Amino acid sequence: MWEGLGRRDRALAPPRAIELCKHDTRTVWALTTGEAGNVSQAEGLAEALGWPFVSIVVRLRRPWSWLPAHRQPLGLLRYGLEQRLPETWPDLLIGCGRRSASVSAAVRRAAGGRTFTVQILDPRAGTRIFDLVVPPAHDGLDGPNVVATRAALHRITPKTLAAAGAAWRGRLGRPSVAVMLGGHSRSYRFTREAVDRLASNLATLDGGIAVTPSRRTDPEIVDALKSRLPKAWFWNGTGANPYLGMLASARHIVVTEDSVSMISEAISTGKPVYVARMAGGSRRLARFHTSLVDDGIVRPFDGRLAEWRYEPVNETPRIAAEVRRRMEAAAAAKPVG
């Protein structure tokens, strides 16, 4: 998730067109149900492919919203959506998130094989109803049309980081530490003990600290940290978002452990990344954290800073290349005429 960006949901009509390559006539949809992290992944992959795309947010009516993608009754596209989809099916549909999987599968079926369908994250509906499924490796999903990633897809590139660093130079200064806050989720929560531990560890650091909350961060959490860190800079949620500028400018990055997306974006910088503990947890996300710790990419945050090197982790270009390869193979396998 591009957690700190606080992006608003897209409207379906008309979809936002983003032209990236005037010489390619392929049409692409980046389809989600509006969660910021899922939008970031779908659009990140679409941008990496370099084809024109539209970003579409769908809302499912009941009972369609209650059912998994492989158990949808007929009529989803006609009766089950609050908005109408564009009339022409795309060449490529990139869906992200379990709730969007029903729509992705229905479009693939309705298009009669014309639309190559990529579903990011485990759709929890089997994999055969999509052309390619791209889950995180810590979900343990496999199959002939499954390509797992060690980190979430996103839109960050060295070019976007350089531009953000230049744009925020002088506004942020050069903070020693950028702190990215998540919030309550199904697996994690910010308890008083978790906030006290984070504040105490940050208070021991030398140098500037810049903090940005996400849309899931309770304002009371931000207020509690402000009271303990009076010299730190906090984004107040107004004006341009400093998230990318902080990633570009800071020497060290601290991210709360609840967000796979923010950790994935942080490790794309190649900078030392620390993961701050919260209350709760899950075995699935523990596998994600452990794999990064074992590979020397991230470290638990205990109030001490160090310098280390690793190869920046960005799975988006690899998956984009795999999508191209599989689309070409599928096109070559179709009978002529």
PDB file of C-alpha atoms in Angstrom, residues 59-298:
ATOM      1  CA  ARG A  59     -18.364  -1.812  -5.950  1.00  0.00           C
ATOM      2  CA  LEU A  60     -20.242  -5.104  -5.696  1.00  0.00           C
ATOM      3  CA  ARG A  61     -23.866  -5.313  -4.616  1.00  0.00           C
ATOM      4  CA  ARG A  62     -25.193  -8.041  -2.353  1.00  0.00           C
ATOM      5  CA  PRO A  63     -25.292 -11.028  -2.661  1.00  0.00           C
ATOM      6  CA  TRP A  64     -22.437 -10.865  -5.167  1.00  0.00           C
ATOM      7  CA  SER A  65     -20.175  -9.191  -2.591  1.00  0.00           C
ATOM      8  CA  TRP A  66     -20.666 -12.129  -0.222  1.00  0.00           C
ATOM      9  CA  LEU A  67     -19.494 -14.844  -2.607  1.00  0.00           C
ATOM     10  CA  PRO A  68     -15.982 -15.888  -3.735  1.00  0.00           C
ATOM     11  CA  ALA A  69     -14.997 -15.542  -7.372  1.00  0.00           C
ATOM     12  CA  HIS A  70     -15.445 -19.220  -8.224  1.00  0.00           C
ATOM     13  CA  ARG A  71     -19.005 -19.338  -6.819  1.00  0.00           C
ATOM     14  CA  GLN A  72     -20.514 -16.285  -8.472  1.00  0.00           C
ATOM     15  CA  PRO A  73     -23.992 -16.643  -9.982  1.00  0.00           C
ATOM     16  CA  LEU A  74     -24.642 -15.382 -13.477  1.00  0.00           C
ATOM     17  CA  GLY A  75     -25.410 -11.722 -13.918  1.00  0.00           C
ATOM     18  CA  LEU A  76     -22.583 -10.195 -11.897  1.00  0.00           C
ATOM     19  CA  LEU A  77     -21.512  -7.790 -14.636  1.00  0.00           C
ATOM     20  CA  ARG A  78     -25.090  -6.782 -15.462  1.00  0.00           C
ATOM     21  CA  TYR A  79     -26.720  -6.654 -12.045  1.00  0.00           C
ATOM     22  CA  GLY A  80     -24.037  -7.039  -9.387  1.00  0.00           C
ATOM     23  CA  LEU A  81     -22.060  -3.815  -9.829  1.00  0.00           C
ATOM     24  CA  GLU A  82     -22.968  -0.353  -8.614  1.00  0.00           C
ATOM     25  CA  GLN A  83     -21.293   1.138 -11.710  1.00  0.00           C
ATOM     26  CA  ARG A  84     -21.168   0.194 -15.361  1.00  0.00           C
ATOM     27  CA  LEU A  85     -17.923  -1.037 -16.855  1.00  0.00           C
ATOM     28  CA  PRO A  86     -16.614   0.323 -20.154  1.00  0.00           C
ATOM     29  CA  GLU A  87     -18.333  -1.366 -23.070  1.00  0.00           C
ATOM     30  CA  THR A  88     -15.218  -2.801 -24.738  1.00  0.00           C
ATOM     31  CA  TRP A  89     -13.273  -5.551 -22.971  1.00  0.00           C
ATOM     32  CA  PRO A  90      -9.556  -4.825 -22.511  1.00  0.00           C
ATOM     33  CA  ASP A  91      -6.666  -6.838 -23.881  1.00  0.00           C
ATOM     34  CA  LEU A  92      -5.264  -7.077 -20.354  1.00  0.00           C
ATOM     35  CA  LEU A  93      -7.045  -6.869 -17.028  1.00  0.00           C
ATOM     36  CA  ILE A  94      -4.936  -6.442 -13.878  1.00  0.00           C
ATOM     37  CA  GLY A  95      -7.042  -7.079 -10.801  1.00  0.00           C
ATOM     38  CA  CYS A  96      -5.858  -6.792  -7.228  1.00  0.00           C
ATOM     39  CA  GLY A  97      -7.528  -7.978  -4.059  1.00  0.00           C
ATOM     40  CA  ARG A  98      -9.895 -10.761  -3.125  1.00  0.00           C
ATOM     41  CA  ARG A  99     -13.046  -8.676  -3.567  1.00  0.00           C
ATOM     42  CA  SER A 100     -12.132  -7.633  -7.108  1.00  0.00           C
ATOM     43  CA  ALA A 101     -11.408 -11.232  -8.140  1.00  0.00           C
ATOM     44  CA  SER A 102     -15.083 -11.940  -8.861  1.00  0.00           C
ATOM     45  CA  VAL A 103     -15.217  -9.116 -11.398  1.00  0.00           C
ATOM     46  CA  SER A 104     -11.900 -10.111 -12.972  1.00  0.00           C
ATOM     47  CA  ALA A 105     -13.087 -13.688 -13.458  1.00  0.00           C
ATOM     48  CA  ALA A 106     -16.451 -12.564 -14.835  1.00  0.00           C
ATOM     49  CA  VAL A 107     -14.808 -10.241 -17.379  1.00  0.00           C
ATOM     50  CA  ARG A 108     -12.446 -13.010 -18.479  1.00  0.00           C
ATOM     51  CA  ARG A 109     -15.416 -15.332 -19.013  1.00  0.00           C
ATOM     52  CA  ALA A 110     -17.518 -12.699 -20.788  1.00  0.00           C
ATOM     53  CA  ALA A 111     -14.642 -11.708 -23.081  1.00  0.00           C
ATOM     54  CA  GLY A 112     -14.386 -15.258 -24.364  1.00  0.00           C
ATOM     55  CA  GLY A 113     -10.627 -15.485 -24.135  1.00  0.00           C
ATOM     56  CA  ARG A 114      -9.870 -12.033 -25.536  1.00  0.00           C
ATOM     57  CA  THR A 115      -8.872 -10.561 -22.177  1.00  0.00           C
ATOM     58  CA  PHE A 116      -5.712 -11.839 -20.511  1.00  0.00           C
ATOM     59  CA  THR A 117      -6.387 -11.650 -16.790  1.00  0.00           C
ATOM     60  CA  VAL A 118      -3.777 -11.121 -14.070  1.00  0.00           C
ATOM     61  CA  GLN A 119      -4.929 -11.287 -10.455  1.00  0.00           C
ATOM     62  CA  ILE A 120      -2.579  -9.851  -7.821  1.00  0.00           C
ATOM     63  CA  LEU A 121      -2.767 -11.345  -4.294  1.00  0.00           C
ATOM     64  CA  ASP A 122      -4.340 -14.684  -3.426  1.00  0.00           C
ATOM     65  CA  PRO A 123      -7.903 -14.566  -4.824  1.00  0.00           C
ATOM     66  CA  ARG A 124      -8.936 -17.364  -2.438  1.00  0.00           C
ATOM     67  CA  ALA A 125     -10.910 -18.848  -5.265  1.00  0.00           C
ATOM     68  CA  GLY A 126      -8.432 -21.161  -6.941  1.00  0.00           C
ATOM     69  CA  THR A 127      -6.132 -20.115  -9.745  1.00  0.00           C
ATOM     70  CA  ARG A 128      -7.624 -21.721 -12.859  1.00  0.00           C
ATOM     71  CA  ILE A 129     -10.155 -18.970 -13.459  1.00  0.00           C
ATOM     72  CA  PHE A 130      -7.328 -16.494 -14.172  1.00  0.00           C
ATOM     73  CA  ASP A 131      -4.508 -16.498 -16.715  1.00  0.00           C
ATOM     74  CA  LEU A 132      -1.901 -15.495 -14.132  1.00  0.00           C
ATOM     75  CA  VAL A 133      -2.047 -15.154 -10.345  1.00  0.00           C
ATOM     76  CA  VAL A 134       0.601 -13.081  -8.526  1.00  0.00           C
ATOM     77  CA  PRO A 135       0.425 -13.763  -4.770  1.00  0.00           C
ATOM     78  CA  PRO A 136       3.005 -12.934  -2.096  1.00  0.00           C
ATOM     79  CA  ALA A 137       5.342 -15.837  -1.424  1.00  0.00           C
ATOM     80  CA  HIS A 138       4.334 -15.919   2.244  1.00  0.00           C
ATOM     81  CA  ASP A 139       0.834 -17.067   1.195  1.00  0.00           C
ATOM     82  CA  GLY A 140       2.281 -20.380   0.017  1.00  0.00           C
ATOM     83  CA  LEU A 141       0.213 -20.494  -3.181  1.00  0.00           C
ATOM     84  CA  ASP A 142       1.595 -22.371  -6.190  1.00  0.00           C
ATOM     85  CA  GLY A 143       0.556 -23.704  -9.567  1.00  0.00           C
ATOM     86  CA  PRO A 144       1.493 -23.529 -13.265  1.00  0.00           C
ATOM     87  CA  ASN A 145      -0.067 -20.073 -13.648  1.00  0.00           C
ATOM     88  CA  VAL A 146       1.193 -18.721 -10.319  1.00  0.00           C
ATOM     89  CA  VAL A 147       4.238 -16.444  -9.984  1.00  0.00           C
ATOM     90  CA  ALA A 148       4.875 -15.502  -6.358  1.00  0.00           C
ATOM     91  CA  THR A 149       6.618 -12.334  -5.192  1.00  0.00           C
ATOM     92  CA  ARG A 150       8.726 -11.808  -2.094  1.00  0.00           C
ATOM     93  CA  ALA A 151       7.360  -8.276  -1.672  1.00  0.00           C
ATOM     94  CA  ALA A 152       4.309  -6.304  -2.780  1.00  0.00           C
ATOM     95  CA  LEU A 153       4.203  -4.621  -6.168  1.00  0.00           C
ATOM     96  CA  HIS A 154       4.167  -0.825  -6.220  1.00  0.00           C
ATOM     97  CA  ARG A 155       4.754   2.295  -8.305  1.00  0.00           C
ATOM     98  CA  ILE A 156       8.094   3.406  -6.867  1.00  0.00           C
ATOM     99  CA  THR A 157      11.103   3.524  -9.190  1.00  0.00           C
ATOM    100  CA  PRO A 158      14.540   5.165  -8.889  1.00  0.00           C
ATOM    101  CA  LYS A 159      13.224   7.905 -11.170  1.00  0.00           C
ATOM    102  CA  THR A 160      10.201   8.684  -8.985  1.00  0.00           C
ATOM    103  CA  LEU A 161      12.377   8.678  -5.874  1.00  0.00           C
ATOM    104  CA  ALA A 162      14.871  11.085  -7.447  1.00  0.00           C
ATOM    105  CA  ALA A 163      12.067  13.429  -8.475  1.00  0.00           C
ATOM    106  CA  ALA A 164      10.519  13.311  -4.999  1.00  0.00           C
ATOM    107  CA  GLY A 165      13.856  13.964  -3.357  1.00  0.00           C
ATOM    108  CA  ALA A 166      14.383  17.024  -5.509  1.00  0.00           C
ATOM    109  CA  ALA A 167      10.850  18.286  -4.900  1.00  0.00           C
ATOM    110  CA  TRP A 168      11.132  17.987  -1.118  1.00  0.00           C
ATOM    111  CA  ARG A 169      14.709  19.170  -0.745  1.00  0.00           C
ATOM    112  CA  GLY A 170      14.689  22.104   1.632  1.00  0.00           C
ATOM    113  CA  ARG A 171      11.156  21.367   2.822  1.00  0.00           C
ATOM    114  CA  LEU A 172      12.070  18.273   4.807  1.00  0.00           C
ATOM    115  CA  GLY A 173      15.751  19.013   5.117  1.00  0.00           C
ATOM    116  CA  ARG A 174      17.543  15.684   5.239  1.00  0.00           C
ATOM    117  CA  PRO A 175      15.973  13.705   8.084  1.00  0.00           C
ATOM    118  CA  SER A 176      18.076  10.963   9.575  1.00  0.00           C
ATOM    119  CA  VAL A 177      15.019   8.757  10.064  1.00  0.00           C
ATOM    120  CA  ALA A 178      11.714   8.527   8.175  1.00  0.00           C
ATOM    121  CA  VAL A 179       8.943   6.887  10.192  1.00  0.00           C
ATOM    122  CA  MET A 180       6.000   5.348   8.343  1.00  0.00           C
ATOM    123  CA  LEU A 181       3.014   4.601  10.570  1.00  0.00           C
ATOM    124  CA  GLY A 182       0.329   2.043   9.839  1.00  0.00           C
ATOM    125  CA  GLY A 183      -2.598   1.295  12.095  1.00  0.00           C
ATOM    126  CA  HIS A 184      -5.186  -1.206  13.203  1.00  0.00           C
ATOM    127  CA  SER A 185      -5.696  -4.171  10.880  1.00  0.00           C
ATOM    128  CA  ARG A 186      -7.046  -7.693  11.079  1.00  0.00           C
ATOM    129  CA  SER A 187      -3.729  -8.943  12.478  1.00  0.00           C
ATOM    130  CA  TYR A 188      -2.165  -5.938  14.227  1.00  0.00           C
ATOM    131  CA  ARG A 189      -3.122  -3.094  16.527  1.00  0.00           C
ATOM    132  CA  PHE A 190      -1.476  -0.116  18.207  1.00  0.00           C
ATOM    133  CA  THR A 191      -1.741  -0.684  21.946  1.00  0.00           C
ATOM    134  CA  ARG A 192      -0.467   1.785  24.534  1.00  0.00           C
ATOM    135  CA  GLU A 193       2.521  -0.497  25.111  1.00  0.00           C
ATOM    136  CA  ALA A 194       3.313  -0.565  21.378  1.00  0.00           C
ATOM    137  CA  VAL A 195       3.127   3.232  21.134  1.00  0.00           C
ATOM    138  CA  ASP A 196       5.284   3.693  24.250  1.00  0.00           C
ATOM    139  CA  ARG A 197       7.895   1.295  22.891  1.00  0.00           C
ATOM    140  CA  LEU A 198       8.045   3.053  19.519  1.00  0.00           C
ATOM    141  CA  ALA A 199       8.237   6.506  21.120  1.00  0.00           C
ATOM    142  CA  SER A 200      10.969   5.425  23.559  1.00  0.00           C
ATOM    143  CA  ASN A 201      13.054   3.889  20.781  1.00  0.00           C
ATOM    144  CA  LEU A 202      12.702   6.954  18.554  1.00  0.00           C
ATOM    145  CA  ALA A 203      13.531   9.320  21.433  1.00  0.00           C
ATOM    146  CA  THR A 204      16.991   7.750  21.786  1.00  0.00           C
ATOM    147  CA  LEU A 205      18.010   8.645  18.228  1.00  0.00           C
ATOM    148  CA  ASP A 206      20.215  11.510  17.169  1.00  0.00           C
ATOM    149  CA  GLY A 207      19.327  13.571  14.122  1.00  0.00           C
ATOM    150  CA  GLY A 208      16.068  14.660  12.565  1.00  0.00           C
ATOM    151  CA  ILE A 209      12.968  12.478  12.545  1.00  0.00           C
ATOM    152  CA  ALA A 210      10.112  12.859  10.058  1.00  0.00           C
ATOM    153  CA  VAL A 211       6.846  10.991  10.658  1.00  0.00           C
ATOM    154  CA  THR A 212       3.908  10.379   8.346  1.00  0.00           C
ATOM    155  CA  PRO A 213       0.711   8.565   9.315  1.00  0.00           C
ATOM    156  CA  SER A 214      -1.427   6.491   6.975  1.00  0.00           C
ATOM    157  CA  ARG A 215      -5.169   6.577   6.573  1.00  0.00           C
ATOM    158  CA  ARG A 216      -5.360   3.741   9.127  1.00  0.00           C
ATOM    159  CA  THR A 217      -3.425   5.610  11.816  1.00  0.00           C
ATOM    160  CA  ASP A 218      -5.635   6.704  14.700  1.00  0.00           C
ATOM    161  CA  PRO A 219      -5.145  10.453  15.426  1.00  0.00           C
ATOM    162  CA  GLU A 220      -4.682   9.579  19.093  1.00  0.00           C
ATOM    163  CA  ILE A 221      -1.614   7.545  18.153  1.00  0.00           C
ATOM    164  CA  VAL A 222      -0.123  10.523  16.328  1.00  0.00           C
ATOM    165  CA  ASP A 223      -0.875  12.821  19.264  1.00  0.00           C
ATOM    166  CA  ALA A 224       0.774  10.395  21.701  1.00  0.00           C
ATOM    167  CA  LEU A 225       3.931  10.285  19.582  1.00  0.00           C
ATOM    168  CA  LYS A 226       3.990  14.055  19.191  1.00  0.00           C
ATOM    169  CA  SER A 227       3.915  14.522  22.934  1.00  0.00           C
ATOM    170  CA  ARG A 228       6.925  12.217  23.318  1.00  0.00           C
ATOM    171  CA  LEU A 229       8.850  13.524  20.285  1.00  0.00           C
ATOM    172  CA  PRO A 230       8.534  17.332  20.396  1.00  0.00           C
ATOM    173  CA  LYS A 231      11.433  17.898  17.961  1.00  0.00           C
ATOM    174  CA  ALA A 232      10.198  15.477  15.308  1.00  0.00           C
ATOM    175  CA  TRP A 233       8.468  16.682  12.144  1.00  0.00           C
ATOM    176  CA  PHE A 234       4.947  15.279  11.617  1.00  0.00           C
ATOM    177  CA  TRP A 235       2.886  15.542   8.456  1.00  0.00           C
ATOM    178  CA  ASN A 236      -0.501  16.980   9.401  1.00  0.00           C
ATOM    179  CA  GLY A 237      -2.371  15.487   6.468  1.00  0.00           C
ATOM    180  CA  THR A 238      -2.776  18.721   4.515  1.00  0.00           C
ATOM    181  CA  GLY A 239      -1.046  19.841   1.356  1.00  0.00           C
ATOM    182  CA  ALA A 240       1.297  17.701  -0.700  1.00  0.00           C
ATOM    183  CA  ASN A 241       2.083  14.321   0.794  1.00  0.00           C
ATOM    184  CA  PRO A 242       5.742  13.900   1.861  1.00  0.00           C
ATOM    185  CA  TYR A 243       5.773  10.080   1.732  1.00  0.00           C
ATOM    186  CA  LEU A 244       8.014   9.705  -1.323  1.00  0.00           C
ATOM    187  CA  GLY A 245      10.113  12.676  -0.290  1.00  0.00           C
ATOM    188  CA  MET A 246      10.751  11.028   3.066  1.00  0.00           C
ATOM    189  CA  LEU A 247      11.752   7.734   1.450  1.00  0.00           C
ATOM    190  CA  ALA A 248      14.092   9.616  -0.871  1.00  0.00           C
ATOM    191  CA  SER A 249      15.634  11.931   1.731  1.00  0.00           C
ATOM    192  CA  ALA A 250      16.082   9.875   4.902  1.00  0.00           C
ATOM    193  CA  ARG A 251      19.164   7.802   5.704  1.00  0.00           C
ATOM    194  CA  HIS A 252      17.168   5.219   7.673  1.00  0.00           C
ATOM    195  CA  ILE A 253      13.536   4.119   7.441  1.00  0.00           C
ATOM    196  CA  VAL A 254      11.318   2.783  10.231  1.00  0.00           C
ATOM    197  CA  VAL A 255       8.060   1.087   9.204  1.00  0.00           C
ATOM    198  CA  THR A 256       5.433  -0.467  11.455  1.00  0.00           C
ATOM    199  CA  GLU A 257       5.122  -4.206  10.916  1.00  0.00           C
ATOM    200  CA  ASP A 258       1.446  -4.232   9.945  1.00  0.00           C
ATOM    201  CA  SER A 259       2.000  -3.037   6.373  1.00  0.00           C
ATOM    202  CA  VAL A 260       3.505  -5.359   3.769  1.00  0.00           C
ATOM    203  CA  SER A 261       3.079  -2.602   1.189  1.00  0.00           C
ATOM    204  CA  MET A 262       4.992   0.082   3.104  1.00  0.00           C
ATOM    205  CA  ILE A 263       7.792  -2.347   3.960  1.00  0.00           C
ATOM    206  CA  SER A 264       7.945  -3.389   0.292  1.00  0.00           C
ATOM    207  CA  GLU A 265       8.199   0.229  -0.826  1.00  0.00           C
ATOM    208  CA  ALA A 266      10.854   0.983   1.777  1.00  0.00           C
ATOM    209  CA  ILE A 267      13.108  -1.914   0.749  1.00  0.00           C
ATOM    210  CA  SER A 268      12.982  -0.757  -2.867  1.00  0.00           C
ATOM    211  CA  THR A 269      15.243   2.137  -1.801  1.00  0.00           C
ATOM    212  CA  GLY A 270      18.186  -0.032  -0.727  1.00  0.00           C
ATOM    213  CA  LYS A 271      18.421   1.964   2.518  1.00  0.00           C
ATOM    214  CA  PRO A 272      18.520   0.422   6.008  1.00  0.00           C
ATOM    215  CA  VAL A 273      14.917  -0.434   6.903  1.00  0.00           C
ATOM    216  CA  TYR A 274      13.747  -1.186  10.429  1.00  0.00           C
ATOM    217  CA  VAL A 275      10.463  -2.866  11.277  1.00  0.00           C
ATOM    218  CA  ALA A 276       8.715  -1.578  14.413  1.00  0.00           C
ATOM    219  CA  ARG A 277       6.668  -4.010  16.450  1.00  0.00           C
ATOM    220  CA  MET A 278       2.970  -3.665  17.161  1.00  0.00           C
ATOM    221  CA  ALA A 279       0.589  -5.855  19.135  1.00  0.00           C
ATOM    222  CA  GLY A 280      -0.788  -8.984  17.489  1.00  0.00           C
ATOM    223  CA  GLY A 281       0.551 -10.734  14.430  1.00  0.00           C
ATOM    224  CA  SER A 282      -0.084 -13.650  12.099  1.00  0.00           C
ATOM    225  CA  ARG A 283       1.890 -16.650  10.904  1.00  0.00           C
ATOM    226  CA  ARG A 284       1.510 -15.562   7.307  1.00  0.00           C
ATOM    227  CA  LEU A 285       2.985 -12.096   7.858  1.00  0.00           C
ATOM    228  CA  ALA A 286       5.590 -13.499  10.237  1.00  0.00           C
ATOM    229  CA  ARG A 287       6.932 -15.518   7.289  1.00  0.00           C
ATOM    230  CA  PHE A 288       7.250 -12.304   5.284  1.00  0.00           C
ATOM    231  CA  HIS A 289       9.134 -10.494   8.059  1.00  0.00           C
ATOM    232  CA  THR A 290      11.376 -13.460   8.829  1.00  0.00           C
ATOM    233  CA  SER A 291      12.406 -13.923   5.203  1.00  0.00           C
ATOM    234  CA  LEU A 292      13.528 -10.300   4.968  1.00  0.00           C
ATOM    235  CA  VAL A 293      15.387 -10.454   8.283  1.00  0.00           C
ATOM    236  CA  ASP A 294      17.108 -13.713   7.329  1.00  0.00           C
ATOM    237  CA  ASP A 295      18.246 -12.211   4.020  1.00  0.00           C
ATOM    238  CA  GLY A 296      19.735  -9.168   5.751  1.00  0.00           C
ATOM    239  CA  ILE A 297      17.276  -6.721   4.201  1.00  0.00           C
ATOM    240  CA  VAL A 298      15.417  -5.448   7.278  1.00  0.00           C
TER     241      VAL A 298
END
